[in-house]
mmCIF file of C-alpha atoms in Angstrom:
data_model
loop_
_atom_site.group_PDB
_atom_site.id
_atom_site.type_symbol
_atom_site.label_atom_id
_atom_site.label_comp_id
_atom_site.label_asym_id
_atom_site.label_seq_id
_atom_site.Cartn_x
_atom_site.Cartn_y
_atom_site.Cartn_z
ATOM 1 C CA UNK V 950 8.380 44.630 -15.479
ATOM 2 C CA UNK V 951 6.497 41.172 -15.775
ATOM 3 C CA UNK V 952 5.765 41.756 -12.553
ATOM 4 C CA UNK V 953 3.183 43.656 -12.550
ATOM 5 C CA UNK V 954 -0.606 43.014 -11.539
ATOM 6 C CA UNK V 955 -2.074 43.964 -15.186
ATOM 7 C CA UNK V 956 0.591 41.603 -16.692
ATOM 8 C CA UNK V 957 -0.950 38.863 -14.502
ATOM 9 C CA UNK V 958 -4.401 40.107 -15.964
ATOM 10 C CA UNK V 959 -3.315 39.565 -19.149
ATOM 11 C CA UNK V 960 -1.668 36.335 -19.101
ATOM 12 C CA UNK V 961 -5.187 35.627 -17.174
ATOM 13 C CA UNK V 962 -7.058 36.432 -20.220
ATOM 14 C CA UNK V 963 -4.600 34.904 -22.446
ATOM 15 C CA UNK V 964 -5.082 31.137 -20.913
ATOM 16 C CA UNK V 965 -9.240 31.541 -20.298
ATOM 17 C CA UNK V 966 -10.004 32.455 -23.936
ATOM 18 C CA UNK V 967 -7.484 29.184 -24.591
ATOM 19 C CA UNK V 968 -9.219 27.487 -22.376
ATOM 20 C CA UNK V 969 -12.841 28.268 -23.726
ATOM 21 C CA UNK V 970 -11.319 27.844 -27.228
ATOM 22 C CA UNK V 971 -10.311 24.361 -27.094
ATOM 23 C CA UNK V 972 -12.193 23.363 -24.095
ATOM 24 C CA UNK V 973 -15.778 24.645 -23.258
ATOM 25 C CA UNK V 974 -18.653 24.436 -25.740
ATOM 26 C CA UNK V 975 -20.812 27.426 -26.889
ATOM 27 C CA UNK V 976 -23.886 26.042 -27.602
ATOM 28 C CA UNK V 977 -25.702 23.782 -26.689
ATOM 29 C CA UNK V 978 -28.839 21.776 -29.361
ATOM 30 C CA UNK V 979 -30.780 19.396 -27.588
ATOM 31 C CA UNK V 980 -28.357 16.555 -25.563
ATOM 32 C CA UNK V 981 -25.320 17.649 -27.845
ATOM 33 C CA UNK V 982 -23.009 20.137 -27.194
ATOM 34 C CA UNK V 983 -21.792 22.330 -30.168
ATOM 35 C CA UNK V 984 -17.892 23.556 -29.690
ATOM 36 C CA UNK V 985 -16.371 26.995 -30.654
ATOM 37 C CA UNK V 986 -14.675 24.684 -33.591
ATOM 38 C CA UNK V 987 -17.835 25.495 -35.853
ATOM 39 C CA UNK V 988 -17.300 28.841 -35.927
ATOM 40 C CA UNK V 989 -14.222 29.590 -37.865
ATOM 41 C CA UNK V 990 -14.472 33.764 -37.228
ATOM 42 C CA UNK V 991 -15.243 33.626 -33.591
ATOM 43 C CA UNK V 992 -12.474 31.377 -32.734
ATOM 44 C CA UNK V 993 -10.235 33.403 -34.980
ATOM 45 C CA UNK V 994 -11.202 36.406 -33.452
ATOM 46 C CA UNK V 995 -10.742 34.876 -29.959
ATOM 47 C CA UNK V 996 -7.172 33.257 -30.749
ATOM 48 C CA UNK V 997 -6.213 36.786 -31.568
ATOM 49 C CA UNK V 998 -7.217 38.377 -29.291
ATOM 50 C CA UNK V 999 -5.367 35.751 -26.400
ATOM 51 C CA UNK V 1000 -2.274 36.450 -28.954
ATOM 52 C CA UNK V 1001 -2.832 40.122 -28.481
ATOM 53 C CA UNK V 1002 -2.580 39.700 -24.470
ATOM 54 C CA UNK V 1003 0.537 37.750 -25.202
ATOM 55 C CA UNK V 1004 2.111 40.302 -26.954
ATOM 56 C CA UNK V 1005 0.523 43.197 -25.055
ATOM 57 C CA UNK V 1006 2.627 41.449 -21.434
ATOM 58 C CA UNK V 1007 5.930 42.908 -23.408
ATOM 59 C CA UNK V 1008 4.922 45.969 -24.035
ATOM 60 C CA UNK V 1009 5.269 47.272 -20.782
ATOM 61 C CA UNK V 1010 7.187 50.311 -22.087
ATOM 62 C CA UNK V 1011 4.730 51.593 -24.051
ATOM 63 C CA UNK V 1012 1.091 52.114 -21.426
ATOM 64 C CA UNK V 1013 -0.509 53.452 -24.038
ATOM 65 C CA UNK V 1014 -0.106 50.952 -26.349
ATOM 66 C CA UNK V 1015 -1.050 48.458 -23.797
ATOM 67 C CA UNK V 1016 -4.220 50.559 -22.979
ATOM 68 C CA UNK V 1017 -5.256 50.655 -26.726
ATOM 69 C CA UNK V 1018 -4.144 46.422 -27.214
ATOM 70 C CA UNK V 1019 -6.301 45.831 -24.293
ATOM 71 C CA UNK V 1020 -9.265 47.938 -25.732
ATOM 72 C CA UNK V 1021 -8.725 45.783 -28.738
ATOM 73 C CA UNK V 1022 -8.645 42.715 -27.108
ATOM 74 C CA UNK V 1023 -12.010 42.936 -25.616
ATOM 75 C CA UNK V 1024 -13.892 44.382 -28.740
ATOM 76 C CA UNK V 1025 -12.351 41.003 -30.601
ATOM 77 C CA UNK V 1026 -13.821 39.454 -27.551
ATOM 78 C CA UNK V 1027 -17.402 41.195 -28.327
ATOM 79 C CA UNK V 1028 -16.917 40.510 -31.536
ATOM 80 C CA UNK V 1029 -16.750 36.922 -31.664
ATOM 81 C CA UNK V 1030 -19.807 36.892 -28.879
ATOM 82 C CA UNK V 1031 -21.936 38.769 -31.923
ATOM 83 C CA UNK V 1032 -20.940 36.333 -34.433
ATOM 84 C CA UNK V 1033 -21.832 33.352 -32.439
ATOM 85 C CA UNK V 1034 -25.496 34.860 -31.493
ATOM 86 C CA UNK V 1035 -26.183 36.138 -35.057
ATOM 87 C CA UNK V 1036 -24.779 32.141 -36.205
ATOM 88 C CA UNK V 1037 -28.105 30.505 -34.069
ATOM 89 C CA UNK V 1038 -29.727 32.974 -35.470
ATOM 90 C CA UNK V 1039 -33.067 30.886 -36.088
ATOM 91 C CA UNK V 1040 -32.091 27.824 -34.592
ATOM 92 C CA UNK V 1041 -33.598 26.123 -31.617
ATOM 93 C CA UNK V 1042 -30.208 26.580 -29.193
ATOM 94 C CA UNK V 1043 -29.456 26.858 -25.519
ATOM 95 C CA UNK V 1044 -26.532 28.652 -24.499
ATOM 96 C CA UNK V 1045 -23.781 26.497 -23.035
ATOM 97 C CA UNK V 1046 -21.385 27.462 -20.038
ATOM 98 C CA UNK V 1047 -18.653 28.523 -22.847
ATOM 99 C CA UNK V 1048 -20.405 31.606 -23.956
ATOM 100 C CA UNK V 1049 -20.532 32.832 -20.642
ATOM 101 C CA UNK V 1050 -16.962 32.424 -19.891
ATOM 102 C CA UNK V 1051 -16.101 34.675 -22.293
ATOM 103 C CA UNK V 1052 -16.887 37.605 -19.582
ATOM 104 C CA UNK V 1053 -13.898 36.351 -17.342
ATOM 105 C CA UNK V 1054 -11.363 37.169 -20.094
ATOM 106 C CA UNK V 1055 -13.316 40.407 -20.552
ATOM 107 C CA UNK V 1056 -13.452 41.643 -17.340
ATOM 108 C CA UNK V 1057 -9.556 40.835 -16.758
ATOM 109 C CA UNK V 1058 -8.788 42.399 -19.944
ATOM 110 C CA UNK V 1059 -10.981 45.782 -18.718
ATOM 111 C CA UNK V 1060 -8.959 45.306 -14.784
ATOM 112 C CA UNK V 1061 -5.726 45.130 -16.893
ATOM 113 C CA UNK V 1062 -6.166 48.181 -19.004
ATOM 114 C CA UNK V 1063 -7.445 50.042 -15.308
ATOM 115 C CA UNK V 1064 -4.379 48.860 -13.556
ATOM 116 C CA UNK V 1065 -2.272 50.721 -17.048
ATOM 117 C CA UNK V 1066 -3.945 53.624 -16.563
ATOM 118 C CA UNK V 1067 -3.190 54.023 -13.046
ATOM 119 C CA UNK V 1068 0.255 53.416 -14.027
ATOM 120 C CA UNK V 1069 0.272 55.509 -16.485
ATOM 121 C CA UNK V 1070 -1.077 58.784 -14.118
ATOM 122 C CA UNK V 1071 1.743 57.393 -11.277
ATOM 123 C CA UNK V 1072 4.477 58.072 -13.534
ATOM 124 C CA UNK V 1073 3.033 61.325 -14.564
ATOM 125 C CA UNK V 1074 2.679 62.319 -11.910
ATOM 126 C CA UNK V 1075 6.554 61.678 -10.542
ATOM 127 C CA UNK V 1076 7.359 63.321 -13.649
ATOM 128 C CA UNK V 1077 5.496 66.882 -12.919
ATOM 129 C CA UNK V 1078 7.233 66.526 -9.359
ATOM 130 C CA UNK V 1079 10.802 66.362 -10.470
#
């Protein structure tokens, strides 16, 4: 079932957060741009969480472990936001385009975990028919 519309969200989200990772910088301090490479725990945080969209695509089976992966996803996604702020904490920064690209993988991660549960009450529902 790879066919599906929230696996297409989650691949989504799986390639942006690569794409922000290795190719769109954070923060910006005067003429230079600062990458997502400085900060270790936010890029962990978002290369797990792209690895947990991954993983969540096969587990089709299972809607309400996809509907708890996906919640996860997006709180690494948060997560990594807060530990970039509270890192310029003090610092005479600019936000780059980067940081706000992190809301495209968040918002396809939240339409991915909508499209689940909808799922998830069609095929309860078929089941309190038969």
């Amino acid at each position: 079932m790879i066919q599906r519309v929230q696996s297409l969200f989650f691949f989504f989200a799986a390639i942006s957060l690569l794409v922000i990772i290795y190719y769109a910088p954070v923060l910006q301090k005067g003429d230079e741009f600062i990458w997502l490479e400085n900060y270790k725990y936010a890029r962990y945080a978002l290369l797990f969480s792209a690895s947990l969209s991954v993983y969540t695509i096969f587990q089709f089976r299972k809607r309400s472990r996809q509907i708890l992966l996906s919640s996860f996803s997006r709180l690494l996604i948060t997560l990594s936001l807060i530990l970039i702020i509270l890192e310029i904490k003090g610092e005479e920064m600019k936000f780059a385009y980067g940081l706000f690209l992190l809301l495209i993988p968040y918002l396809t991660l939240f339409l991915a975990g909508y499209f689940v549960k909808k799922d998830e009450k069609l095929v309860k529902s078929a089941d309190r028919i038969r």
